Amino acid sequence: MLKRILILRPEGIAPAVTLAARIAEAVKQSGVEVGVEGVWGKVPPDLLSSAELIICVGGDGTVLRAARLAVPRSVPILGVNMGRLGFLTSLNRDAFFAQVDRILAREWEVEERLMVAATVTEGEAMGQTFIGLNDIVLSRRSPGRPVYVELAVDDERVALYRCDGMIVATPTGSTGYSLSAGGPILAPVERHLVVTPVSAHLAIGRSLVLEPSSTVTLSVRSDEGAILTVDGQEDLSLSGGASVSLMASEHAACFALLDQPSSFFGHLAERLEVQLSSAMNNGD
């Protein structure tokens, strides 16, 4: 039986705030200690360190933020969506309340997902480190201007790219920005990183799938610098000449699965169909 649960939800979204409160009340009735916090606020360290399960209320963005907060303890995460199908939010509200007893009784398995770690190795931001569940992106600073990025893998130079950016994605992130840029889809339990250039000109325009032990180095060769973005949520400005080293993190994101996961590719097809239908209905 679980003793302590942390509920994270986005701030300012009334349905998410209401649902988080309902979940907290249901959990408290079973004698479990509950903390409820805004995912973008300053979450008290003691809540993170003592939680045995993190329940994320919202969409995939909430889960991405929670996964970074859970490092290095790798607290299992259970995502509860608000009605919109997501890759990282496995339950809707009705399914959660129908299975709350199983959740509190730990009747779930843990699935580990690879995370990507980045360290700025040269430049003004040298020494800063980041970790992401989906991807870490090096992109141009100014619209309409490309960025020059030199790519090396395991200290071997691969190419100098004139591009809009470079994506280093995990298997989880391979269905996101990397996919839209032409990258391959990897099953979420794989251990490989994918490097995908965005709108590369006169260079290797295809993605590279790396060995699990490989290290990627991205060096900014544009005088105006570039922007480093983690999971589409955190940005760092890099000066010209800066370098970033990226590799598979020693920390994993852990997800609580109540049942054996359905076919990943079947779920992928379902989500893409929903997104296409939504775009058509909106006239896009």
PDB file of C-alpha atoms in Angstrom:
ATOM      1  CA  MET A   1       0.000   0.000   0.000  1.00  0.00           C
ATOM      2  CA  LEU A   2       1.321   3.395  -0.939  1.00  0.00           C
ATOM      3  CA  LYS A   3       1.953   5.838   1.892  1.00  0.00           C
ATOM      4  CA  ARG A   4       2.756   9.105   0.110  1.00  0.00           C
ATOM      5  CA  ILE A   5       1.696  10.453  -3.271  1.00  0.00           C
ATOM      6  CA  LEU A   6       2.533  13.720  -4.998  1.00  0.00           C
ATOM      7  CA  ILE A   7       0.020  15.159  -7.468  1.00  0.00           C
ATOM      8  CA  LEU A   8       1.347  17.606 -10.049  1.00  0.00           C
ATOM      9  CA  ARG A   9      -0.926  19.684 -12.257  1.00  0.00           C
ATOM     10  CA  PRO A  10      -0.606  22.764 -14.463  1.00  0.00           C
ATOM     11  CA  GLU A  11      -1.406  26.128 -12.935  1.00  0.00           C
ATOM     12  CA  GLY A  12      -4.274  28.250 -14.167  1.00  0.00           C
ATOM     13  CA  ILE A  13      -6.182  25.473 -15.950  1.00  0.00           C
ATOM     14  CA  ALA A  14      -9.428  25.095 -14.022  1.00  0.00           C
ATOM     15  CA  PRO A  15     -10.373  21.552 -15.151  1.00  0.00           C
ATOM     16  CA  ALA A  16      -6.912  20.253 -14.189  1.00  0.00           C
ATOM     17  CA  VAL A  17      -7.018  21.994 -10.809  1.00  0.00           C
ATOM     18  CA  THR A  18     -10.482  20.553 -10.129  1.00  0.00           C
ATOM     19  CA  LEU A  19      -9.523  17.030 -11.183  1.00  0.00           C
ATOM     20  CA  ALA A  20      -6.340  17.133  -9.090  1.00  0.00           C
ATOM     21  CA  ALA A  21      -8.412  18.103  -6.049  1.00  0.00           C
ATOM     22  CA  ARG A  22     -10.839  15.229  -6.686  1.00  0.00           C
ATOM     23  CA  ILE A  23      -7.969  12.759  -7.004  1.00  0.00           C
ATOM     24  CA  ALA A  24      -6.383  14.068  -3.804  1.00  0.00           C
ATOM     25  CA  GLU A  25      -9.647  13.650  -1.904  1.00  0.00           C
ATOM     26  CA  ALA A  26     -10.132  10.095  -3.176  1.00  0.00           C
ATOM     27  CA  VAL A  27      -6.590   9.154  -2.190  1.00  0.00           C
ATOM     28  CA  LYS A  28      -6.854  10.737   1.271  1.00  0.00           C
ATOM     29  CA  GLN A  29      -9.930   8.653   2.026  1.00  0.00           C
ATOM     30  CA  SER A  30      -7.671   5.589   1.860  1.00  0.00           C
ATOM     31  CA  GLY A  31      -5.307   7.041   4.449  1.00  0.00           C
ATOM     32  CA  VAL A  32      -2.575   8.011   2.004  1.00  0.00           C
ATOM     33  CA  GLU A  33      -0.640  11.259   2.513  1.00  0.00           C
ATOM     34  CA  VAL A  34      -1.043  13.563  -0.474  1.00  0.00           C
ATOM     35  CA  GLY A  35       0.710  16.687  -1.675  1.00  0.00           C
ATOM     36  CA  VAL A  36      -0.691  18.764  -4.545  1.00  0.00           C
ATOM     37  CA  GLU A  37       1.587  21.191  -6.362  1.00  0.00           C
ATOM     38  CA  GLY A  38       1.720  23.197  -9.566  1.00  0.00           C
ATOM     39  CA  VAL A  39       4.115  21.510 -11.938  1.00  0.00           C
ATOM     40  CA  TRP A  40       5.777  24.819 -12.880  1.00  0.00           C
ATOM     41  CA  GLY A  41       6.025  26.119  -9.334  1.00  0.00           C
ATOM     42  CA  LYS A  42       8.726  25.517  -6.776  1.00  0.00           C
ATOM     43  CA  VAL A  43       7.889  21.985  -5.666  1.00  0.00           C
ATOM     44  CA  PRO A  44       9.169  21.415  -2.093  1.00  0.00           C
ATOM     45  CA  PRO A  45      12.151  19.020  -2.185  1.00  0.00           C
ATOM     46  CA  ASP A  46      10.774  17.004   0.736  1.00  0.00           C
ATOM     47  CA  LEU A  47       7.623  16.180  -1.241  1.00  0.00           C
ATOM     48  CA  LEU A  48       9.694  14.949  -4.169  1.00  0.00           C
ATOM     49  CA  SER A  49      12.048  12.935  -1.977  1.00  0.00           C
ATOM     50  CA  SER A  50       9.285  11.219   0.009  1.00  0.00           C
ATOM     51  CA  ALA A  51       6.763  10.506  -2.766  1.00  0.00           C
ATOM     52  CA  GLU A  52       6.308   6.889  -3.808  1.00  0.00           C
ATOM     53  CA  LEU A  53       4.243   7.829  -6.852  1.00  0.00           C
ATOM     54  CA  ILE A  54       3.749  11.029  -8.830  1.00  0.00           C
ATOM     55  CA  ILE A  55       0.320  11.468 -10.393  1.00  0.00           C
ATOM     56  CA  CYS A  56       0.409  13.963 -13.257  1.00  0.00           C
ATOM     57  CA  VAL A  57      -2.881  15.596 -14.175  1.00  0.00           C
ATOM     58  CA  GLY A  58      -2.901  17.211 -17.608  1.00  0.00           C
ATOM     59  CA  GLY A  59      -1.172  16.499 -20.879  1.00  0.00           C
ATOM     60  CA  ASP A  60       2.175  15.213 -22.046  1.00  0.00           C
ATOM     61  CA  GLY A  61       3.821  18.548 -21.227  1.00  0.00           C
ATOM     62  CA  THR A  62       2.988  18.087 -17.550  1.00  0.00           C
ATOM     63  CA  VAL A  63       4.570  14.637 -17.609  1.00  0.00           C
ATOM     64  CA  LEU A  64       7.724  15.903 -19.328  1.00  0.00           C
ATOM     65  CA  ARG A  65       8.212  18.481 -16.594  1.00  0.00           C
ATOM     66  CA  ALA A  66       7.472  15.914 -13.865  1.00  0.00           C
ATOM     67  CA  ALA A  67      10.006  13.473 -15.297  1.00  0.00           C
ATOM     68  CA  ARG A  68      12.750  16.069 -14.979  1.00  0.00           C
ATOM     69  CA  LEU A  69      11.666  16.920 -11.439  1.00  0.00           C
ATOM     70  CA  ALA A  70      11.771  13.232 -10.488  1.00  0.00           C
ATOM     71  CA  VAL A  71      15.497  12.981 -11.295  1.00  0.00           C
ATOM     72  CA  PRO A  72      17.556  11.521  -9.660  1.00  0.00           C
ATOM     73  CA  ARG A  73      15.112   9.436  -7.620  1.00  0.00           C
ATOM     74  CA  SER A  74      13.206   8.184 -10.687  1.00  0.00           C
ATOM     75  CA  VAL A  75       9.886   8.216  -8.834  1.00  0.00           C
ATOM     76  CA  PRO A  76       7.249   6.319 -10.865  1.00  0.00           C
ATOM     77  CA  ILE A  77       4.872   8.594 -12.762  1.00  0.00           C
ATOM     78  CA  LEU A  78       1.221   7.938 -13.585  1.00  0.00           C
ATOM     79  CA  GLY A  79      -0.322  10.290 -16.126  1.00  0.00           C
ATOM     80  CA  VAL A  80      -4.023  11.163 -16.054  1.00  0.00           C
ATOM     81  CA  ASN A  81      -5.151  13.007 -19.165  1.00  0.00           C
ATOM     82  CA  MET A  82      -7.887  15.583 -19.501  1.00  0.00           C
ATOM     83  CA  GLY A  83      -9.618  13.800 -22.366  1.00  0.00           C
ATOM     84  CA  ARG A  84      -7.035  14.335 -25.098  1.00  0.00           C
ATOM     85  CA  LEU A  85      -5.082  11.249 -26.120  1.00  0.00           C
ATOM     86  CA  GLY A  86      -1.394  11.416 -25.231  1.00  0.00           C
ATOM     87  CA  PHE A  87       1.624   9.164 -25.325  1.00  0.00           C
ATOM     88  CA  LEU A  88       2.595   9.794 -21.709  1.00  0.00           C
ATOM     89  CA  THR A  89      -0.799  10.088 -20.014  1.00  0.00           C
ATOM     90  CA  SER A  90      -2.079   6.526 -19.869  1.00  0.00           C
ATOM     91  CA  LEU A  91      -5.411   6.985 -18.048  1.00  0.00           C
ATOM     92  CA  ASN A  92      -8.422   9.212 -18.450  1.00  0.00           C
ATOM     93  CA  ARG A  93     -10.239  10.470 -15.362  1.00  0.00           C
ATOM     94  CA  ASP A  94     -12.896   7.729 -15.393  1.00  0.00           C
ATOM     95  CA  ALA A  95     -10.296   4.972 -15.675  1.00  0.00           C
ATOM     96  CA  PHE A  96      -8.342   6.477 -12.789  1.00  0.00           C
ATOM     97  CA  PHE A  97     -11.260   6.500 -10.353  1.00  0.00           C
ATOM     98  CA  ALA A  98     -12.314   3.013 -11.453  1.00  0.00           C
ATOM     99  CA  GLN A  99      -8.852   1.672 -10.629  1.00  0.00           C
ATOM    100  CA  VAL A 100      -7.780   3.853  -7.712  1.00  0.00           C
ATOM    101  CA  ASP A 101      -7.657   0.865  -5.336  1.00  0.00           C
ATOM    102  CA  ARG A 102      -5.264  -0.982  -7.657  1.00  0.00           C
ATOM    103  CA  ILE A 103      -3.104   2.109  -7.944  1.00  0.00           C
ATOM    104  CA  LEU A 104      -2.812   2.537  -4.186  1.00  0.00           C
ATOM    105  CA  ALA A 105      -2.139  -1.196  -3.756  1.00  0.00           C
ATOM    106  CA  ARG A 106       0.856  -0.928  -6.121  1.00  0.00           C
ATOM    107  CA  GLU A 107      -0.733  -3.257  -8.640  1.00  0.00           C
ATOM    108  CA  TRP A 108       1.324  -1.807 -11.446  1.00  0.00           C
ATOM    109  CA  GLU A 109       4.576  -2.466 -13.239  1.00  0.00           C
ATOM    110  CA  VAL A 110       7.327   0.081 -13.811  1.00  0.00           C
ATOM    111  CA  GLU A 111       8.517   0.843 -17.335  1.00  0.00           C
ATOM    112  CA  GLU A 112      11.807   2.722 -17.639  1.00  0.00           C
ATOM    113  CA  ARG A 113      12.349   5.276 -20.397  1.00  0.00           C
ATOM    114  CA  LEU A 114      15.715   6.562 -21.562  1.00  0.00           C
ATOM    115  CA  MET A 115      16.518  10.218 -20.864  1.00  0.00           C
ATOM    116  CA  VAL A 116      19.101  12.401 -22.603  1.00  0.00           C
ATOM    117  CA  ALA A 117      21.715  14.390 -20.676  1.00  0.00           C
ATOM    118  CA  ALA A 118      23.525  17.475 -21.960  1.00  0.00           C
ATOM    119  CA  THR A 119      26.507  19.415 -20.654  1.00  0.00           C
ATOM    120  CA  VAL A 120      27.795  22.702 -22.071  1.00  0.00           C
ATOM    121  CA  THR A 121      31.507  22.007 -22.533  1.00  0.00           C
ATOM    122  CA  GLU A 122      32.638  25.264 -24.161  1.00  0.00           C
ATOM    123  CA  GLY A 123      31.355  28.839 -24.105  1.00  0.00           C
ATOM    124  CA  GLU A 124      29.972  31.281 -21.552  1.00  0.00           C
ATOM    125  CA  ALA A 125      27.526  28.708 -20.151  1.00  0.00           C
ATOM    126  CA  MET A 126      30.224  26.065 -19.701  1.00  0.00           C
ATOM    127  CA  GLY A 127      29.421  23.528 -17.002  1.00  0.00           C
ATOM    128  CA  GLN A 128      25.637  23.878 -17.102  1.00  0.00           C
ATOM    129  CA  THR A 129      23.858  20.531 -17.314  1.00  0.00           C
ATOM    130  CA  PHE A 130      20.389  19.494 -18.448  1.00  0.00           C
ATOM    131  CA  ILE A 131      18.299  16.352 -18.737  1.00  0.00           C
ATOM    132  CA  GLY A 132      15.297  15.691 -20.947  1.00  0.00           C
ATOM    133  CA  LEU A 133      12.804  12.933 -21.586  1.00  0.00           C
ATOM    134  CA  ASN A 134      11.834  13.853 -25.153  1.00  0.00           C
ATOM    135  CA  ASP A 135      14.676  15.755 -26.736  1.00  0.00           C
ATOM    136  CA  ILE A 136      17.293  18.460 -26.514  1.00  0.00           C
ATOM    137  CA  VAL A 137      17.408  20.817 -29.482  1.00  0.00           C
ATOM    138  CA  LEU A 138      20.068  23.232 -30.688  1.00  0.00           C
ATOM    139  CA  SER A 139      18.382  25.798 -32.934  1.00  0.00           C
ATOM    140  CA  ARG A 140      18.978  29.065 -34.723  1.00  0.00           C
ATOM    141  CA  ARG A 141      18.703  32.284 -32.751  1.00  0.00           C
ATOM    142  CA  SER A 142      17.178  34.465 -35.495  1.00  0.00           C
ATOM    143  CA  PRO A 143      14.194  33.645 -37.746  1.00  0.00           C
ATOM    144  CA  GLY A 144      15.161  33.475 -41.397  1.00  0.00           C
ATOM    145  CA  ARG A 145      18.821  32.798 -40.668  1.00  0.00           C
ATOM    146  CA  PRO A 146      20.356  29.332 -40.498  1.00  0.00           C
ATOM    147  CA  VAL A 147      22.686  28.184 -37.766  1.00  0.00           C
ATOM    148  CA  TYR A 148      25.970  26.432 -38.490  1.00  0.00           C
ATOM    149  CA  VAL A 149      26.421  23.382 -36.287  1.00  0.00           C
ATOM    150  CA  GLU A 150      29.320  20.953 -36.340  1.00  0.00           C
ATOM    151  CA  LEU A 151      28.387  17.411 -35.359  1.00  0.00           C
ATOM    152  CA  ALA A 152      30.816  14.905 -33.857  1.00  0.00           C
ATOM    153  CA  VAL A 153      30.062  11.407 -32.579  1.00  0.00           C
ATOM    154  CA  ASP A 154      32.505   9.857 -30.113  1.00  0.00           C
ATOM    155  CA  ASP A 155      35.002  12.639 -30.929  1.00  0.00           C
ATOM    156  CA  GLU A 156      34.857  11.851 -34.661  1.00  0.00           C
ATOM    157  CA  ARG A 157      33.709  14.764 -36.825  1.00  0.00           C
ATOM    158  CA  VAL A 158      30.672  13.878 -38.940  1.00  0.00           C
ATOM    159  CA  ALA A 159      29.720  17.091 -40.760  1.00  0.00           C
ATOM    160  CA  LEU A 160      29.142  20.823 -40.589  1.00  0.00           C
ATOM    161  CA  TYR A 161      25.427  21.522 -40.945  1.00  0.00           C
ATOM    162  CA  ARG A 162      23.835  24.694 -42.271  1.00  0.00           C
ATOM    163  CA  CYS A 163      20.374  24.179 -40.865  1.00  0.00           C
ATOM    164  CA  ASP A 164      17.506  25.439 -38.743  1.00  0.00           C
ATOM    165  CA  GLY A 165      18.589  23.213 -35.875  1.00  0.00           C
ATOM    166  CA  MET A 166      19.721  19.813 -34.619  1.00  0.00           C
ATOM    167  CA  ILE A 167      17.508  17.511 -32.561  1.00  0.00           C
ATOM    168  CA  VAL A 168      18.900  14.866 -30.212  1.00  0.00           C
ATOM    169  CA  ALA A 169      15.892  12.734 -29.298  1.00  0.00           C
ATOM    170  CA  THR A 170      15.251   9.773 -27.052  1.00  0.00           C
ATOM    171  CA  PRO A 171      13.039   6.881 -28.189  1.00  0.00           C
ATOM    172  CA  THR A 172      10.172   8.590 -26.339  1.00  0.00           C
ATOM    173  CA  GLY A 173      10.902  11.826 -28.191  1.00  0.00           C
ATOM    174  CA  SER A 174      11.280  10.115 -31.559  1.00  0.00           C
ATOM    175  CA  THR A 175       7.529  10.539 -32.118  1.00  0.00           C
ATOM    176  CA  GLY A 176       7.679  14.295 -31.501  1.00  0.00           C
ATOM    177  CA  TYR A 177       9.722  17.069 -33.112  1.00  0.00           C
ATOM    178  CA  SER A 178      12.222  14.580 -34.533  1.00  0.00           C
ATOM    179  CA  LEU A 179       9.445  12.741 -36.380  1.00  0.00           C
ATOM    180  CA  SER A 180       8.124  15.974 -37.886  1.00  0.00           C
ATOM    181  CA  ALA A 181      11.654  16.699 -39.133  1.00  0.00           C
ATOM    182  CA  GLY A 182      11.822  13.330 -40.895  1.00  0.00           C
ATOM    183  CA  GLY A 183      13.371  11.223 -38.141  1.00  0.00           C
ATOM    184  CA  PRO A 184      12.661   7.528 -37.494  1.00  0.00           C
ATOM    185  CA  ILE A 185      10.276   6.135 -34.908  1.00  0.00           C
ATOM    186  CA  LEU A 186      11.801   4.030 -32.133  1.00  0.00           C
ATOM    187  CA  ALA A 187       9.913   1.882 -29.642  1.00  0.00           C
ATOM    188  CA  PRO A 188       9.950   3.668 -26.257  1.00  0.00           C
ATOM    189  CA  VAL A 189      11.970   0.976 -24.462  1.00  0.00           C
ATOM    190  CA  GLU A 190      14.898   1.209 -26.906  1.00  0.00           C
ATOM    191  CA  ARG A 191      18.228   2.581 -25.655  1.00  0.00           C
ATOM    192  CA  HIS A 192      19.339   4.598 -28.684  1.00  0.00           C
ATOM    193  CA  LEU A 193      19.484   8.352 -29.225  1.00  0.00           C
ATOM    194  CA  VAL A 194      18.517   9.830 -32.590  1.00  0.00           C
ATOM    195  CA  VAL A 195      20.198  12.885 -34.117  1.00  0.00           C
ATOM    196  CA  THR A 196      17.955  14.641 -36.654  1.00  0.00           C
ATOM    197  CA  PRO A 197      18.874  17.816 -38.565  1.00  0.00           C
ATOM    198  CA  VAL A 198      16.131  20.349 -39.244  1.00  0.00           C
ATOM    199  CA  SER A 199      16.063  21.691 -42.814  1.00  0.00           C
ATOM    200  CA  ALA A 200      19.725  20.897 -43.459  1.00  0.00           C
ATOM    201  CA  HIS A 201      21.250  22.459 -46.581  1.00  0.00           C
ATOM    202  CA  LEU A 202      24.025  20.739 -48.540  1.00  0.00           C
ATOM    203  CA  ALA A 203      24.784  18.267 -45.749  1.00  0.00           C
ATOM    204  CA  ILE A 204      23.733  14.846 -44.541  1.00  0.00           C
ATOM    205  CA  GLY A 205      20.009  15.419 -44.300  1.00  0.00           C
ATOM    206  CA  ARG A 206      19.138  12.083 -42.730  1.00  0.00           C
ATOM    207  CA  SER A 207      18.903  11.105 -39.085  1.00  0.00           C
ATOM    208  CA  LEU A 208      21.600   9.165 -37.290  1.00  0.00           C
ATOM    209  CA  VAL A 209      20.655   6.409 -34.831  1.00  0.00           C
ATOM    210  CA  LEU A 210      23.459   6.088 -32.290  1.00  0.00           C
ATOM    211  CA  GLU A 211      24.871   3.279 -30.224  1.00  0.00           C
ATOM    212  CA  PRO A 212      23.649   3.394 -26.600  1.00  0.00           C
ATOM    213  CA  SER A 213      27.144   4.292 -25.365  1.00  0.00           C
ATOM    214  CA  SER A 214      27.833   7.045 -27.914  1.00  0.00           C
ATOM    215  CA  THR A 215      28.445  10.700 -27.085  1.00  0.00           C
ATOM    216  CA  VAL A 216      27.280  13.477 -29.393  1.00  0.00           C
ATOM    217  CA  THR A 217      28.975  16.871 -29.548  1.00  0.00           C
ATOM    218  CA  LEU A 218      27.203  19.836 -31.143  1.00  0.00           C
ATOM    219  CA  SER A 219      29.390  22.903 -31.692  1.00  0.00           C
ATOM    220  CA  VAL A 220      27.944  26.287 -32.661  1.00  0.00           C
ATOM    221  CA  ARG A 221      29.855  27.727 -35.614  1.00  0.00           C
ATOM    222  CA  SER A 222      27.644  30.801 -36.058  1.00  0.00           C
ATOM    223  CA  ASP A 223      28.891  34.064 -34.561  1.00  0.00           C
ATOM    224  CA  GLU A 224      25.405  35.015 -33.385  1.00  0.00           C
ATOM    225  CA  GLY A 225      25.094  31.845 -31.321  1.00  0.00           C
ATOM    226  CA  ALA A 226      22.145  29.502 -30.885  1.00  0.00           C
ATOM    227  CA  ILE A 227      19.400  28.403 -28.491  1.00  0.00           C
ATOM    228  CA  LEU A 228      19.441  25.145 -26.522  1.00  0.00           C
ATOM    229  CA  THR A 229      15.954  23.866 -25.666  1.00  0.00           C
ATOM    230  CA  VAL A 230      15.080  20.981 -23.337  1.00  0.00           C
ATOM    231  CA  ASP A 231      11.798  19.133 -23.960  1.00  0.00           C
ATOM    232  CA  GLY A 232      10.442  22.262 -25.640  1.00  0.00           C
ATOM    233  CA  GLN A 233      10.147  23.843 -22.183  1.00  0.00           C
ATOM    234  CA  GLU A 234      13.484  25.220 -20.991  1.00  0.00           C
ATOM    235  CA  ASP A 235      15.788  27.468 -23.031  1.00  0.00           C
ATOM    236  CA  LEU A 236      19.424  28.476 -22.748  1.00  0.00           C
ATOM    237  CA  SER A 237      21.152  31.040 -24.934  1.00  0.00           C
ATOM    238  CA  LEU A 238      24.515  29.868 -26.284  1.00  0.00           C
ATOM    239  CA  SER A 239      27.253  32.075 -27.671  1.00  0.00           C
ATOM    240  CA  GLY A 240      29.103  31.428 -30.899  1.00  0.00           C
ATOM    241  CA  GLY A 241      31.802  28.812 -30.347  1.00  0.00           C
ATOM    242  CA  ALA A 242      29.854  27.016 -27.612  1.00  0.00           C
ATOM    243  CA  SER A 243      29.787  23.221 -27.568  1.00  0.00           C
ATOM    244  CA  VAL A 244      27.314  20.824 -25.996  1.00  0.00           C
ATOM    245  CA  SER A 245      28.007  17.188 -25.159  1.00  0.00           C
ATOM    246  CA  LEU A 246      24.988  14.869 -25.138  1.00  0.00           C
ATOM    247  CA  MET A 247      24.577  11.231 -24.158  1.00  0.00           C
ATOM    248  CA  ALA A 248      22.153   8.733 -22.693  1.00  0.00           C
ATOM    249  CA  SER A 249      21.540   9.749 -19.085  1.00  0.00           C
ATOM    250  CA  GLU A 250      22.304   7.469 -16.173  1.00  0.00           C
ATOM    251  CA  HIS A 251      18.845   8.393 -14.867  1.00  0.00           C
ATOM    252  CA  ALA A 252      15.635   6.974 -16.276  1.00  0.00           C
ATOM    253  CA  ALA A 253      12.068   8.205 -16.309  1.00  0.00           C
ATOM    254  CA  CYS A 254       9.828   5.585 -14.708  1.00  0.00           C
ATOM    255  CA  PHE A 255       6.173   5.096 -15.587  1.00  0.00           C
ATOM    256  CA  ALA A 256       3.591   3.138 -13.619  1.00  0.00           C
ATOM    257  CA  LEU A 257       1.653   0.798 -15.927  1.00  0.00           C
ATOM    258  CA  LEU A 258      -1.508  -0.788 -14.571  1.00  0.00           C
ATOM    259  CA  ASP A 259      -1.754  -3.305 -17.394  1.00  0.00           C
ATOM    260  CA  GLN A 260       0.527  -4.665 -20.056  1.00  0.00           C
ATOM    261  CA  PRO A 261       0.917  -1.864 -22.590  1.00  0.00           C
ATOM    262  CA  SER A 262      -0.982  -2.235 -25.839  1.00  0.00           C
ATOM    263  CA  SER A 263       0.917  -2.336 -29.089  1.00  0.00           C
ATOM    264  CA  PHE A 264       3.082   0.781 -29.246  1.00  0.00           C
ATOM    265  CA  PHE A 265       2.634   1.126 -32.989  1.00  0.00           C
ATOM    266  CA  GLY A 266      -1.114   0.610 -32.705  1.00  0.00           C
ATOM    267  CA  HIS A 267      -1.221   3.393 -30.111  1.00  0.00           C
ATOM    268  CA  LEU A 268       0.942   5.552 -32.381  1.00  0.00           C
ATOM    269  CA  ALA A 269      -1.426   5.057 -35.313  1.00  0.00           C
ATOM    270  CA  GLU A 270      -4.397   5.917 -33.106  1.00  0.00           C
ATOM    271  CA  ARG A 271      -2.794   9.118 -31.887  1.00  0.00           C
ATOM    272  CA  LEU A 272      -1.715  10.247 -35.349  1.00  0.00           C
ATOM    273  CA  GLU A 273      -5.233   9.586 -36.643  1.00  0.00           C
ATOM    274  CA  VAL A 274      -6.698  11.704 -33.836  1.00  0.00           C
ATOM    275  CA  GLN A 275      -4.262  14.534 -34.588  1.00  0.00           C
ATOM    276  CA  LEU A 276      -5.046  14.395 -38.311  1.00  0.00           C
ATOM    277  CA  SER A 277      -8.779  14.438 -37.635  1.00  0.00           C
ATOM    278  CA  SER A 278      -8.364  17.413 -35.283  1.00  0.00           C
ATOM    279  CA  ALA A 279      -6.328  19.329 -37.866  1.00  0.00           C
ATOM    280  CA  MET A 280      -8.921  18.669 -40.577  1.00  0.00           C
ATOM    281  CA  ASN A 281     -11.779  19.757 -38.315  1.00  0.00           C
ATOM    282  CA  ASN A 282      -9.913  22.991 -37.545  1.00  0.00           C
ATOM    283  CA  GLY A 283      -9.391  23.646 -41.229  1.00  0.00           C
ATOM    284  CA  ASP A 284      -5.605  23.176 -41.088  1.00  0.00           C
TER     285      ASP A 284
END
